[in-house]
Short mmCIF file of C-alpha atoms and ligand atoms in Angstrom, two decimals:
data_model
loop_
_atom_site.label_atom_id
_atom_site.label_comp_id
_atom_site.label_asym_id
_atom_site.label_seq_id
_atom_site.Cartn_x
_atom_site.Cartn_y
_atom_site.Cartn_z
CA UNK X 29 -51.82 56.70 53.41
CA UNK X 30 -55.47 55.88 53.44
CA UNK X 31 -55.03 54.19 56.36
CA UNK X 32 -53.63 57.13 58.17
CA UNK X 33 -56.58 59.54 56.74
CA UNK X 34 -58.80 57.19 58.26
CA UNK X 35 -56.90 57.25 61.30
CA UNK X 36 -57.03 60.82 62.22
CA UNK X 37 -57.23 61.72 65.85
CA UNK X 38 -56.35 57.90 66.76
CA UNK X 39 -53.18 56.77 67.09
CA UNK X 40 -51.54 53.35 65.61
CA UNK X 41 -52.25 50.28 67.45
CA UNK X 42 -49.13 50.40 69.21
CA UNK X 43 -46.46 52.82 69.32
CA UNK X 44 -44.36 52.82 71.96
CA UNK X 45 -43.08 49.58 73.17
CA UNK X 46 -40.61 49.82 76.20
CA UNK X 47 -37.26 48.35 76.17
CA UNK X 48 -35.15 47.15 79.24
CA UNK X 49 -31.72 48.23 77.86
CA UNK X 50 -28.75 46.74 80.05
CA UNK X 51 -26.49 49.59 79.24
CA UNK X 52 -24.64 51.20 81.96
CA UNK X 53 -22.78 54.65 83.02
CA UNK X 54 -19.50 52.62 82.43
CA UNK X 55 -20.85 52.46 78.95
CA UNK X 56 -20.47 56.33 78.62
CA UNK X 57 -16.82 57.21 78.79
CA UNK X 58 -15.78 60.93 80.39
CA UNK X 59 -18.81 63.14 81.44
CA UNK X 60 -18.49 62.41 85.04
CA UNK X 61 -20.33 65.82 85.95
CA UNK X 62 -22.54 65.09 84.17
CA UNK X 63 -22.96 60.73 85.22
CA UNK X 64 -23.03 62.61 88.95
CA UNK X 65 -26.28 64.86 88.28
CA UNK X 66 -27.70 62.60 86.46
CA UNK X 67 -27.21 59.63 89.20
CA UNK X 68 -29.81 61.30 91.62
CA UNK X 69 -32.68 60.34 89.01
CA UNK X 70 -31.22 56.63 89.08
CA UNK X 71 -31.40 56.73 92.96
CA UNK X 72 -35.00 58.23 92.37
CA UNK X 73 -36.34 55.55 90.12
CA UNK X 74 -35.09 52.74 92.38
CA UNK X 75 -36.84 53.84 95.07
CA UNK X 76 -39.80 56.68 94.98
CA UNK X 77 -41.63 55.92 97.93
CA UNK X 78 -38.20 56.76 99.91
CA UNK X 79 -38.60 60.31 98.16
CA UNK X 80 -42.40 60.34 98.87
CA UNK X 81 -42.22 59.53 102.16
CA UNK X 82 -39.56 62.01 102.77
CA UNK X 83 -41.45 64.77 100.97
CA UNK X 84 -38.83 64.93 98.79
CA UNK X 85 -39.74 66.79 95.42
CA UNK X 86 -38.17 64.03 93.29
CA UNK X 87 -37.10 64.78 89.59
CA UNK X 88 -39.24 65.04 87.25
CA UNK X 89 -37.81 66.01 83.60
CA UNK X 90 -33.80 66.49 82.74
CA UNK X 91 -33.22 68.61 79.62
CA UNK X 92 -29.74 67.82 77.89
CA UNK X 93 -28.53 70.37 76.08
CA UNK X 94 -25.54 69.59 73.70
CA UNK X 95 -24.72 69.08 69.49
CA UNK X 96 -25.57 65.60 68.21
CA UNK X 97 -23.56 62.50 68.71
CA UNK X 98 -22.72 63.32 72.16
CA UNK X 99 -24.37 60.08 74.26
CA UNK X 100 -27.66 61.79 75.00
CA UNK X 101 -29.73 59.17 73.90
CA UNK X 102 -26.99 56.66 75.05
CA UNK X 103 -26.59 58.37 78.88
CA UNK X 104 -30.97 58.41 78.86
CA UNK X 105 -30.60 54.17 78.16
CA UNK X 106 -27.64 54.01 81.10
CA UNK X 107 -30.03 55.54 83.42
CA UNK X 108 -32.78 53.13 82.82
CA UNK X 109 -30.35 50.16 82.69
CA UNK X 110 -28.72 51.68 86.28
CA UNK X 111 -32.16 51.63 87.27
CA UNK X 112 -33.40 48.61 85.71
CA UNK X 113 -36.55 50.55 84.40
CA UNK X 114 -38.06 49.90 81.02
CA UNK X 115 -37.15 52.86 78.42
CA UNK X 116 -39.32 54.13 76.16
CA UNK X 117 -37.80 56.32 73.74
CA UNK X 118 -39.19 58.70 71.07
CA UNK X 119 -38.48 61.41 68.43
CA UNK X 120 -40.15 64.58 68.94
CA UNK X 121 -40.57 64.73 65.40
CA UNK X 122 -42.20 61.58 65.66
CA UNK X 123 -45.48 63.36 67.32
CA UNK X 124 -45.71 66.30 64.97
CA UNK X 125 -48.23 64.94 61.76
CA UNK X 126 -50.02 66.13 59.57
CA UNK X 127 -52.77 65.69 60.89
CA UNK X 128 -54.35 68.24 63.90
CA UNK X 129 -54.89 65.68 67.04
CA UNK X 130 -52.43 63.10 66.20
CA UNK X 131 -49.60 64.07 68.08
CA UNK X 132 -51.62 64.99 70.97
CA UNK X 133 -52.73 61.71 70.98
CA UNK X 134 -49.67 60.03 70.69
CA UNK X 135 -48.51 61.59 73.84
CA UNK X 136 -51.82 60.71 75.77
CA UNK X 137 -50.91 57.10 74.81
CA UNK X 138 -47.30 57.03 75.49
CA UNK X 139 -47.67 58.51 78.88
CA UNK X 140 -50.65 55.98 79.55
CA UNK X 141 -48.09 53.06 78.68
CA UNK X 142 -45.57 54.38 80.39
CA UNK X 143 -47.75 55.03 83.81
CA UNK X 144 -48.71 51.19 83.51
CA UNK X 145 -45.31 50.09 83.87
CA UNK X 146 -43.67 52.69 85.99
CA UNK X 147 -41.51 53.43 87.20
CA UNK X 148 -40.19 54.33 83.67
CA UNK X 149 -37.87 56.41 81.89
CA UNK X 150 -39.30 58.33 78.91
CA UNK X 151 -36.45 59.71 76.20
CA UNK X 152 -37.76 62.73 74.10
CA UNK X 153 -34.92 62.53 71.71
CA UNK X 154 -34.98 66.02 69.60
CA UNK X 155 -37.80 67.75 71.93
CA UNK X 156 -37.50 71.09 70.00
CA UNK X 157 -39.58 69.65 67.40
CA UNK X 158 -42.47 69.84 69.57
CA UNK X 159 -41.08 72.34 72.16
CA UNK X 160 -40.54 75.23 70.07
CA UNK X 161 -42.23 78.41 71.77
CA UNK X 162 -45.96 78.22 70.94
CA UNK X 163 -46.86 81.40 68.83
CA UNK X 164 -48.95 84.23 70.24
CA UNK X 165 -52.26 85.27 68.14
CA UNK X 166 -51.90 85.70 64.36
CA UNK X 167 -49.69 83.14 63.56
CA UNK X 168 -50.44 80.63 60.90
CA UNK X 169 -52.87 77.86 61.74
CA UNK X 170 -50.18 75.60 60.83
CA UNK X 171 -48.59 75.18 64.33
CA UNK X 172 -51.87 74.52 65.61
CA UNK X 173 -50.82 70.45 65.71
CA UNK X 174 -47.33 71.44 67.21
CA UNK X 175 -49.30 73.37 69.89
CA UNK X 176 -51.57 71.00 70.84
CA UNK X 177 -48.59 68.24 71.34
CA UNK X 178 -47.09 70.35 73.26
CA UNK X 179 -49.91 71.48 75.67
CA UNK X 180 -50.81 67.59 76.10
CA UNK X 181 -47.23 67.23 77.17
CA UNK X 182 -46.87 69.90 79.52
CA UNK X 183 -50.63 69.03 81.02
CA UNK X 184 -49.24 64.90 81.05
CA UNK X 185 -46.00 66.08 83.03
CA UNK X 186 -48.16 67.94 85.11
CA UNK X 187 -50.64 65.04 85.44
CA UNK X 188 -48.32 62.28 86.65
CA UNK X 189 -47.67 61.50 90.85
CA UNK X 190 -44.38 62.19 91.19
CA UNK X 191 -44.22 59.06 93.42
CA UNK X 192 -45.35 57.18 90.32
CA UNK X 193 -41.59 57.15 89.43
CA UNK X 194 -41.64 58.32 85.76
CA UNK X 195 -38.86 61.11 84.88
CA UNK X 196 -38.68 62.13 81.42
CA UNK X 197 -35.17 62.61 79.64
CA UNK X 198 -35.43 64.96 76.97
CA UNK X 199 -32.55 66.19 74.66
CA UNK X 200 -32.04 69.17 72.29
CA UNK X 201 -29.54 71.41 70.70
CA UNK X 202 -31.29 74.26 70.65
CA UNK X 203 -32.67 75.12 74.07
CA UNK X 204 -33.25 78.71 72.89
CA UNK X 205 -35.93 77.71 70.94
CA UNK X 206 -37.79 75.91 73.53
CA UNK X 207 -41.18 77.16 75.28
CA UNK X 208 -40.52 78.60 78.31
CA UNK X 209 -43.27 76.71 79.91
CA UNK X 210 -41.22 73.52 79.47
CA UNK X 211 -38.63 74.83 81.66
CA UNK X 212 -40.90 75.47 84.48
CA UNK X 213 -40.62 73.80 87.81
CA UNK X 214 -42.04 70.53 87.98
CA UNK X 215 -41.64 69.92 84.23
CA UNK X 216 -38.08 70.60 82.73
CA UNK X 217 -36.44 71.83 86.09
CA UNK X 218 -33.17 70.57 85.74
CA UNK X 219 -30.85 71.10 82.64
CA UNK X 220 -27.30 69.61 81.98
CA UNK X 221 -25.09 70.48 79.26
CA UNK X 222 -23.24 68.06 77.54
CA UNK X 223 -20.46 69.71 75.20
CA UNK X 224 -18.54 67.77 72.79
CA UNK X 225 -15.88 66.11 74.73
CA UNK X 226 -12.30 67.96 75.89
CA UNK X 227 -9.53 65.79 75.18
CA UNK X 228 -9.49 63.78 78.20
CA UNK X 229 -12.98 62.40 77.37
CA UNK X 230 -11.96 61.68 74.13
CA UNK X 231 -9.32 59.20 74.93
CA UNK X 232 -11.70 57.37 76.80
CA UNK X 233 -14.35 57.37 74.59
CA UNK X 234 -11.92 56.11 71.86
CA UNK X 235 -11.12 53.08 74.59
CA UNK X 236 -13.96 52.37 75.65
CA UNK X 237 -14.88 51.76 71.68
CA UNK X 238 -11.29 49.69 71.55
CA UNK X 239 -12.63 47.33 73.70
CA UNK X 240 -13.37 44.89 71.60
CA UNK X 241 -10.52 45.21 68.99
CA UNK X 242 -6.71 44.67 69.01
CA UNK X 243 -4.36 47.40 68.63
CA UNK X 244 -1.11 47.39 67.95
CA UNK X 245 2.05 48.24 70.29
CA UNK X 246 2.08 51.71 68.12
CA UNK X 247 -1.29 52.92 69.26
CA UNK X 248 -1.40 55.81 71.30
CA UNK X 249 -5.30 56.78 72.33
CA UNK X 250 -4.00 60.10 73.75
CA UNK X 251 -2.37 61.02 70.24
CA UNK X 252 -5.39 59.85 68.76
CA UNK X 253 -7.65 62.02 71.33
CA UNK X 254 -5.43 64.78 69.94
CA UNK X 255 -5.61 64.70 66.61
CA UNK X 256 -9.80 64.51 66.75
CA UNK X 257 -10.37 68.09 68.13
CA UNK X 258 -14.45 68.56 67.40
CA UNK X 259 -14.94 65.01 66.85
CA UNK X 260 -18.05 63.78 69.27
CA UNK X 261 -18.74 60.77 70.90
CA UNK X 262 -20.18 59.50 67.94
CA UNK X 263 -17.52 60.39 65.57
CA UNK X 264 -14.99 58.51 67.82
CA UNK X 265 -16.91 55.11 67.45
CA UNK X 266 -17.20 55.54 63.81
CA UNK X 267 -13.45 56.62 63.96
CA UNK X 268 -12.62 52.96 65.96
CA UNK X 269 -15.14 50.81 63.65
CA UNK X 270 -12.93 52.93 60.53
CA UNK X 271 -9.51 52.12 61.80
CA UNK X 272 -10.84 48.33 62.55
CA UNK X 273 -11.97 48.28 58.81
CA UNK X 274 -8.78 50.09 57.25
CA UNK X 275 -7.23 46.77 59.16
CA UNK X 276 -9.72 44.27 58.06
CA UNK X 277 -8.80 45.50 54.60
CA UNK X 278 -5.51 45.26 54.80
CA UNK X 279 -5.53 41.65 55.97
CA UNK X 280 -4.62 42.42 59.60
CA UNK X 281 -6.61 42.25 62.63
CA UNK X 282 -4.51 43.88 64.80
CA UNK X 283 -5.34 47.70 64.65
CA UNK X 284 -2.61 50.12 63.81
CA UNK X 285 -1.67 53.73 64.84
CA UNK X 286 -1.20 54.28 60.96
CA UNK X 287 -5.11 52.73 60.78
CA UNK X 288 -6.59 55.58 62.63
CA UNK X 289 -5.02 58.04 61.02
CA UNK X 290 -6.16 56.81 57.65
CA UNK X 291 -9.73 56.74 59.36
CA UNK X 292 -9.61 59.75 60.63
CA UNK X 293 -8.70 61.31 57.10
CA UNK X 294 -11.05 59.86 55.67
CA UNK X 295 -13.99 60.83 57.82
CA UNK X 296 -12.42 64.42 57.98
CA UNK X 297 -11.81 64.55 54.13
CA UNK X 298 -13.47 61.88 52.66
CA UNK X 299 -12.31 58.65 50.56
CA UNK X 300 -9.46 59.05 48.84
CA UNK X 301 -10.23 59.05 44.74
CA UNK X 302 -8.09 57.75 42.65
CA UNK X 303 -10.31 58.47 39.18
CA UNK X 304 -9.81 62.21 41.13
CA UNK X 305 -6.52 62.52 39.25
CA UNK X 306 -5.19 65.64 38.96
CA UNK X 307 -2.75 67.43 35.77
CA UNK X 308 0.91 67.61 36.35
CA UNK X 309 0.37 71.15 36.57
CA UNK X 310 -2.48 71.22 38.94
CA UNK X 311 0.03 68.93 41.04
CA UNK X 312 2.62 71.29 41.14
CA UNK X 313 0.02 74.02 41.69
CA UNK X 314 -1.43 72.33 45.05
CA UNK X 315 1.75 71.09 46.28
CA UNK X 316 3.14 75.00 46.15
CA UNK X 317 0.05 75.92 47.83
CA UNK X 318 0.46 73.53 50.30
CA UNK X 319 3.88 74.65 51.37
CA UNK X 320 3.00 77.72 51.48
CA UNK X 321 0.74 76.78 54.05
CA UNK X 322 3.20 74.16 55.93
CA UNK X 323 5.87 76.88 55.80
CA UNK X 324 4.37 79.87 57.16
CA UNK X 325 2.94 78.02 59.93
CA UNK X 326 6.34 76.71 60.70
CA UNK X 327 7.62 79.62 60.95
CA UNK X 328 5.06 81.43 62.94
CA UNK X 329 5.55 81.56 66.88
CA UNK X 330 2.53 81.22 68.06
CA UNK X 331 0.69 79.06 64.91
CA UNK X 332 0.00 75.10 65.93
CA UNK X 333 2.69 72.81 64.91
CA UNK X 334 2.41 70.78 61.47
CA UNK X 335 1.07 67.61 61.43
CA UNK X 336 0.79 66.42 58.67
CA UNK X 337 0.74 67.95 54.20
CA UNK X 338 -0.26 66.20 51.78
CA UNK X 339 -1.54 66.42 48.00
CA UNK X 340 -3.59 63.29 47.29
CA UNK X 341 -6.61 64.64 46.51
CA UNK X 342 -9.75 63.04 48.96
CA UNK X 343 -13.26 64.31 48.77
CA UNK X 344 -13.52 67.27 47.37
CA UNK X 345 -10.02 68.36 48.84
CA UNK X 346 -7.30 68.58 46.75
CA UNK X 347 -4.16 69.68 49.46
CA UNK X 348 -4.10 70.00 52.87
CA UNK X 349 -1.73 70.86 55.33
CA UNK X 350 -3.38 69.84 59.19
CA UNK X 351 -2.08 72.03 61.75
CA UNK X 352 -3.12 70.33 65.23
CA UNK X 353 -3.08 72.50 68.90
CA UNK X 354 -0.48 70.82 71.53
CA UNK X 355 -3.05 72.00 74.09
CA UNK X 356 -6.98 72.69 74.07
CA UNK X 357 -7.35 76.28 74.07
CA UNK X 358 -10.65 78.04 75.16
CA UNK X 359 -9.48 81.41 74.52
CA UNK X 360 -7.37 82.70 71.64
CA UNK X 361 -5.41 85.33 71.91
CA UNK X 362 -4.21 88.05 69.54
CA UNK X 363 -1.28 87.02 68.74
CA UNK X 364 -1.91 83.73 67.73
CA UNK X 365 -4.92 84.38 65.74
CA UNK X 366 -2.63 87.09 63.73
CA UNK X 367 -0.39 83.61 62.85
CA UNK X 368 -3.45 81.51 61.86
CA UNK X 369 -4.49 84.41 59.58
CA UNK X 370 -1.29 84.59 57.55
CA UNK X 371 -1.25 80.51 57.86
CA UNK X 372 -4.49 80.87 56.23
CA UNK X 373 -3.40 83.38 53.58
CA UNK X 374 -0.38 81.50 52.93
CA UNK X 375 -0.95 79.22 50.30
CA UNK X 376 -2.33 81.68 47.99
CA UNK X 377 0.76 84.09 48.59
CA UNK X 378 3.07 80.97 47.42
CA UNK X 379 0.88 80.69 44.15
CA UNK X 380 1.49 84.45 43.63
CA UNK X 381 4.76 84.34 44.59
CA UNK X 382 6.02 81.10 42.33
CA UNK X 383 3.92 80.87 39.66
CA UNK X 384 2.95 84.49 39.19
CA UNK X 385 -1.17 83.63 39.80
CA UNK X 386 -3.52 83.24 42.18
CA UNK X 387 -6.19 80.21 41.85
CA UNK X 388 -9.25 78.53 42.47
CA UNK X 389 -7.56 76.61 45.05
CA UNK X 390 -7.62 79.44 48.04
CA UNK X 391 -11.08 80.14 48.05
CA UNK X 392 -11.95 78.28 50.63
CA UNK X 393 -9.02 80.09 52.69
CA UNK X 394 -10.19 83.10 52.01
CA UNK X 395 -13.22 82.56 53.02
CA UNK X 396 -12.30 80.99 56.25
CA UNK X 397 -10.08 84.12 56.84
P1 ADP Z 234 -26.94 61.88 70.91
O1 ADP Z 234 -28.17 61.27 71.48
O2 ADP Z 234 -26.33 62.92 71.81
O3 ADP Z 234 -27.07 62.39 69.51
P2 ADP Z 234 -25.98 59.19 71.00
O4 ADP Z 234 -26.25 58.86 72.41
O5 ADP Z 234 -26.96 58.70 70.00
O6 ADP Z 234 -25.80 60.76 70.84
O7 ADP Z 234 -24.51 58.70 70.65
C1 ADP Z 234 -24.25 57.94 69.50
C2 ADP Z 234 -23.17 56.94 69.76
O8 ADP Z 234 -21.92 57.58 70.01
C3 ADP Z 234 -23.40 56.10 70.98
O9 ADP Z 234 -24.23 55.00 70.71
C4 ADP Z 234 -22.00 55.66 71.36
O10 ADP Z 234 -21.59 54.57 70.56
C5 ADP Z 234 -21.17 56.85 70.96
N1 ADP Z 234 -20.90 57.73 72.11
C6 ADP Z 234 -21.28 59.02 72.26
N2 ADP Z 234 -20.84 59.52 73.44
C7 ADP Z 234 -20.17 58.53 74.05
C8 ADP Z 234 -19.48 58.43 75.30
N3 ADP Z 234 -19.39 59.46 76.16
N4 ADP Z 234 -18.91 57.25 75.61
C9 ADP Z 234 -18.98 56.20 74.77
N5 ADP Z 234 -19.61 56.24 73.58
C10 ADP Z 234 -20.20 57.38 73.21
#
């Protein structure tokens, strides 16, 4: 800490150290809108002077805009390695100190590295954290140190000859937030949106995170793509690694279908307790709750088939019953949310109905209802 009082208004030694990452877009699985937009700063970085000479406004800064975990950071690497440009990534909480200056400085020095070695890709991982909309008068002096990082970024992005070849890659998940200023042309000009991946995109990310493993004659990527609806890119590679481990475990090294499913359970529900142990009648109580649940959603027209009911408690669930879509639906209509809602209310209305009581156990429905 002392050393960092002492240090105020210089930054460490250094900082930012660029890496030449030899990842690739056929490391990023799906997203091929997005690989395609993207591709024209690749083309950019391998040769500026082309755009120069052509007086060609090349790219300057990319904003991607989507949740966490889905290959933001990773597609920012695969356009340096395309482009065989050093990377230099950072956090945008990473610039915002304590101290009033600091951050300023820190950009000053990354751009100044980067502009040695360009052309170079700079990755602003989290940029909110710095881009946040600067306040008008009367706001707390507080934000003075985020406002100052951010004016010495917009004034560095400003700064730079485009035909110096440096584009910066920034990602957030909350562009609302952001300054306007960032999105201005010549700074933030182009945005991209990368959503958590459809099913399609989910298969192949699963493969493309299979690579390396052997799976069993059972495995069906597609039914596992299926069962992961929300899951991002990230979640799927933890998902393989699980599966690979549930096998590991179980003295195999072949993966199963049965492996995945246990992974996926237990990154959806958590590890399955055994000290978690419940009383006969607490048993009986979740597993007529359950069917309630499984039954009502059976017999609903328009409710998503059954998948799957159990009542070995995991996490901090006791029951489920996992209801999974045949198809990805972007719109829901009234009908079928009317099912869901009684699927919902269904397990409590077996409690009433069988044992004469409601219970702790549907709160969560009800809430979610
Ligand atoms: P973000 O920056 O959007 O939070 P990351 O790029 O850090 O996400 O992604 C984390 C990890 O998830 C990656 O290193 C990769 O293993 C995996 N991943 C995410 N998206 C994909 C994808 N489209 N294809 C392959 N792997 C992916």
């Amino acid at each position: 800490m002392l050393q960092g009082a002492m240090g105020v208004g210089k930054s460490k030694a250094k900082v930012f150290d660029a890496e030449r990452p030899d990842t690739t877009f056929a490391n990023v699985a799906g997203y091929e809108g997005v690989k395609a937009e993207i591709a024209e700063v690749v083309d950019f970085l391998r040769q500026p002077e082309r755009y120069r000479r052509a007086g060609a406004t090349a790219p300057r800064g990319v904003l991607m805009i989507g949740p966490p975990g889905t290959g933001k950071t990773l597609l920012a690497r695969a356009v340096a390695g395309e482009a065989a440009v050093p990377f230099f990534s950072v956090a945008g909480s990473s610039f915002v100190e304590m101290f009033v200056g600091v951050g300023a400085a820190r950009v000053r020095d990354l751009f100044a590295e980067a502009r040695k070695i360009a052309p170079a890709i700079v990755f602003i991982d989290e940029i909110d954290a710095i881009g946040g909309r600067r306040a008008g008068s009367g706001m707390v002096v507080a934000n003075d140190e985020r406002e100052q990082t951010l004016n010495q970024l917009l004034s560095e992005m400003d700064g730079f000859d485009p035909a110096l070849g440096i584009v910066i890659l920034a990602a957030t998940n909350r562009p609302e937030v952001l300054d306007p200023a960032l999105l201005r042309p010549g700074r933030f000009d182009r945005q991209v949106t990368i959503p958590l991946p459809a099913l399609a995109e989910r298969a192949a990310i699963v493969k493309v995170h299979c690579e390396d493993k052997r799976l069993g004659p059972d495995v069906d990527l597609n039914v596992v793509a299926r069962g992961t609806p929300g899951f991002s890119g990230a979640d799927l590679a933890n998902l393989a690694n699980e599966a690979a481990i549930v096998a590991v475990r179980d003295g195999r090294e072949e993966i199963a279908a049965a492996d995945f499913a246990q992974a996926r359970d237990r990154i959806l529900l958590g590890r399955r307790e055994d000290s978690n142990v419940l009383l006969p009648e607490e048993k009986h109580a979740v597993a007529i709750h359950e069917a309630g649940h499984a039954l009502v959603a059976a017999l609903s027209t328009h409710a998503d088939p059954v998948a799957k009911v159990t009542i070995l408690p995991a996490g901090q669930t006791l029951g489920v019953t996992e209801q999974l879509p045949l198809v990805e639906r972007h719109l829901y209509g009234e009908d079928y949310l009317q099912d869901a809602l009684a699927v919902r209310l269904a397990g409590r209305a077996a409690e009433l109905v069988e044992l004469g009581q409601g219970s702790t156990g549907a709160a969560n429905d009800l809430a979610q209802a």
